Amino acid sequence: MKFFSKLAVALLFVALVGMTISPSPANAQSALQKVMKDRGLTEKDMLAAAKTYTPTGGRDEYIVCSSGGQSGQIMFYGIPSMRILKYVAVFTPEPWQGYGFDDESKAVLAQGRINGKDITYGDTHHPAFSETDGNYDGKFIFINDKANPRIAVVDLHDFETKQIVVNPFFKSDHGGCFVTPNTEYIMEASQYAAPYTSDFVPLSEFNEKYRGGLTYWKFNKDIGRIEPDNSFTFEMPPYSQDLSDAGKGPSYGWGFNNSFCTERYVGGIEKGRPPYEAGCSSKDTDFLHVTNWLKAEELVKAGKVKKVNGAYLITMEQSIKEGLMYLIPEPKSPHGVDVTPDGLHMIVAGKLDSHAWVYSFEKIMKAIKDKNFESHDPYGIPIISLDVALERSVNVGLGPLHNQFDSVDGVLYTSIYVDSQITKWNYKTGKVLDTLPIHYNVGHLMTMEGDTQTPDGKYLVALNKLSIDRFNPVGPLHPQNHQLIDISGSQMELLYDMPVPLGEPHYAAAIKADKLQPAVRYKVGWDSRTDQKSPYRCRAGREKIVREDGVVHVYGTLIRSHITPETIEVYEGETVSIHLTNLERAQDETHGFAMYSQNVQLSVEPGKTVSTTFVADKAGVYPYYCTEFCSALHLEMQGYLLVMPKGYKPDDGPIEDGVKYTKADYEAQVATNVATQDVINQVVGFITSQNYQDFPPVVSLVEDATDQLGFAEESKGKAEAAAAKGDYQNAMLWANQWWQYQVKTADIGLRAKTYLEEHDSKTVKK
Ligand code: K7E
Ligand code: CUA
């Protein structure tokens, strides 16, 4: 112990003095040549590397939110570095974040139950950032679950999932999430037609009883939650509605959906019928659906829309009567519709065609005004003829899927699935400008803020479905491949391949990094899932264990490096509810909480209060500990849940310490502490001699260090009081706790000092 103390003090001195080794610039050029030669890199490679490489501490210009496919999560990464920052748990329990393990997040997941059943995964497809005036505002992200038609709200204040809503009508969705220009609504279209009821309906009644649809979920920006009571759904024919996009600018108030299988074919291989894929692609065209949500909203507000399944449903009959829904032929089996940034055109690419079709919003509106319809579909919905609505069609390659826009007017990029390429073209002139082969079959593609009213261009990411031979093999299940492409010049340049080790990332959206201003800590005692003070919050010194309504409530706290309480005693069969508040104010001082065999794993970020509730059904000893390496004494951040057999009398006798301390031990520890304080004083002297107030991260480190020094002072008092009574056992133990706090202070101080040195702080005169 004594040796360790001395060593630690010596190490602190070395760290304080510091050492710098400068590279020799003369050798840099030849070193670079050698690396290029050894690794077989060309100059083009070096240029690509220079465009993406981000040195330590560097930040990215854009942040991408990507779907995580079948993982039920979403993923954030930076551009141009392509460094993955975080997977955020949405529909799937995830232990690192404690999601689906603490009571608060379990309540969020429970909102997503279907027919009373827990659904512990999601098939996420299309993330959408919240918008203000048609541009990302950095406040929220929404994501759909295709398999179990649900929408989740993630707050970008803390990147946590706050709400899950279940569609009251559909049995799948695909056309979500797409937001209207001020996030008035989040669009969610169904995919596989199904009855709106939850009972059995035979396939022979497909045409009469199966339905598609499109829900406009009302979003309340002030509270950051969807309002199911103010949301409404358009009943649609049993076509497979696919993706959506909201009108903007001149087309504000309208929504667009592509569809496939307007043949309404019902398969049945086992009965000798040709498969769905044959029957769903026999017609030459499918239908672009056009809906007027602004007028629908007025009808809802005027009380003219009836509720079904507890939610507003605009029947096809009502849509036809009120002029809310129209159909337009579109290329065969398309996959998506994209409204141009100026809102004047809608682009649909048919994946079984080689053309992208450009529709004119003005022509569509004129046809509606003139009631110029070529016919009606079997459900009576008016069909606007292609000749009337189409501006032009452009041959862009085999299997075009999705579109995304450039900052240059008229220019866009289309992913070409079969040809595995990106086509750059101009929808206003109809000219193809460039093509770039990619590896391999590309699905969606994404430019920077590329689906807003003011796209940034700059970079494009191809979200490839397959990676095949691009990466070191890791078994038959391969990662997917996001390829970064520089689109700042006239020709596209491939820069980088990023393996995506998560489910299939269907779509992604990139936002300017500086639009995101997430918090570094919560207000102390915060329930992050309800965004309110937790009723279970606890302050330092107020920790307690109380029995209320047959539940043992443990009100505890976490701070470097101990859990209070360190012993929890309950009886077999009791329900235990442990509530933990992280008292840290420091950035990144998260504590975890894991317990043997109870399926308990919590993540408690600074300020947060989380709870875990379980039945202590078996007498025994259950160690618990902190799962984040939060400080040098992290391993000692531990405790025991003791589940006593019924009727057992707790033994409150003294606990024999493993080591006995003498007065000499105590005095030696005090000497160490005094020496350590000298080191701390020197670091403090250095920091306060600098313009540290100009560096907010240092200001918060100093705040944290001051906290820790305060705790050291408290322990010092306790050590001295015990010593005064001749109780050297406790005097020594408290002296050691005093030193633990000093070490934490010094650690923080050194972090502050290093930061100042790296950021060229200046000496200021006092
Ligand atoms: Cu995979 Cu938009 Cu669901 Cu296309 S989606 S490729
Ligand atoms: Cu807290 Cu480790």
Short mmCIF file of N, CA and C and ligand atoms in Angstrom, two decimals, residues 125-126 174 243 335 401-402 443-444 465 504 506, ligand 1:
data_model
loop_
_atom_site.label_atom_id
_atom_site.label_comp_id
_atom_site.label_asym_id
_atom_site.label_seq_id
_atom_site.Cartn_x
_atom_site.Cartn_y
_atom_site.Cartn_z
N HIS A 125 -36.26 0.82 -41.28
CA HIS A 125 -35.96 1.15 -42.67
C HIS A 125 -35.56 2.59 -42.92
N HIS A 126 -36.45 3.54 -42.60
CA HIS A 126 -36.19 4.91 -43.07
C HIS A 126 -36.17 5.92 -41.94
N HIS A 174 -43.96 0.36 -44.67
CA HIS A 174 -42.69 0.59 -45.32
C HIS A 174 -42.50 2.08 -45.63
N LEU A 243 -42.85 3.57 -50.64
CA LEU A 243 -42.28 4.70 -49.91
C LEU A 243 -43.13 5.96 -50.09
N HIS A 335 -39.66 1.80 -56.69
CA HIS A 335 -39.26 1.73 -55.30
C HIS A 335 -38.96 3.13 -54.80
N LEU A 401 -33.46 2.67 -58.41
CA LEU A 401 -34.23 2.58 -57.18
C LEU A 401 -34.55 3.95 -56.59
N HIS A 402 -33.55 4.55 -55.99
CA HIS A 402 -33.81 5.73 -55.17
C HIS A 402 -33.06 6.95 -55.71
N GLY A 443 -28.68 -0.01 -52.71
CA GLY A 443 -30.09 0.23 -52.41
C GLY A 443 -30.32 1.73 -52.41
N HIS A 444 -30.51 2.27 -51.21
CA HIS A 444 -30.65 3.72 -51.12
C HIS A 444 -29.29 4.39 -51.32
N LYS A 465 -26.22 -3.25 -50.62
CA LYS A 465 -26.86 -4.39 -49.97
C LYS A 465 -25.85 -5.50 -49.69
N GLU A 504 -29.49 -4.75 -42.02
CA GLU A 504 -29.44 -4.08 -43.31
C GLU A 504 -29.84 -2.61 -43.18
N HIS A 506 -31.19 0.18 -44.53
CA HIS A 506 -31.92 0.56 -45.74
C HIS A 506 -31.69 2.00 -46.16
CU1 K7E B 1 -34.52 -1.37 -48.35
CU2 K7E B 1 -36.26 2.10 -48.70
CU3 K7E B 1 -36.95 -0.24 -47.15
CU4 K7E B 1 -35.08 0.58 -50.73
S1 K7E B 1 -35.75 0.18 -48.75
S2 K7E B 1 -33.47 -0.56 -51.42
#
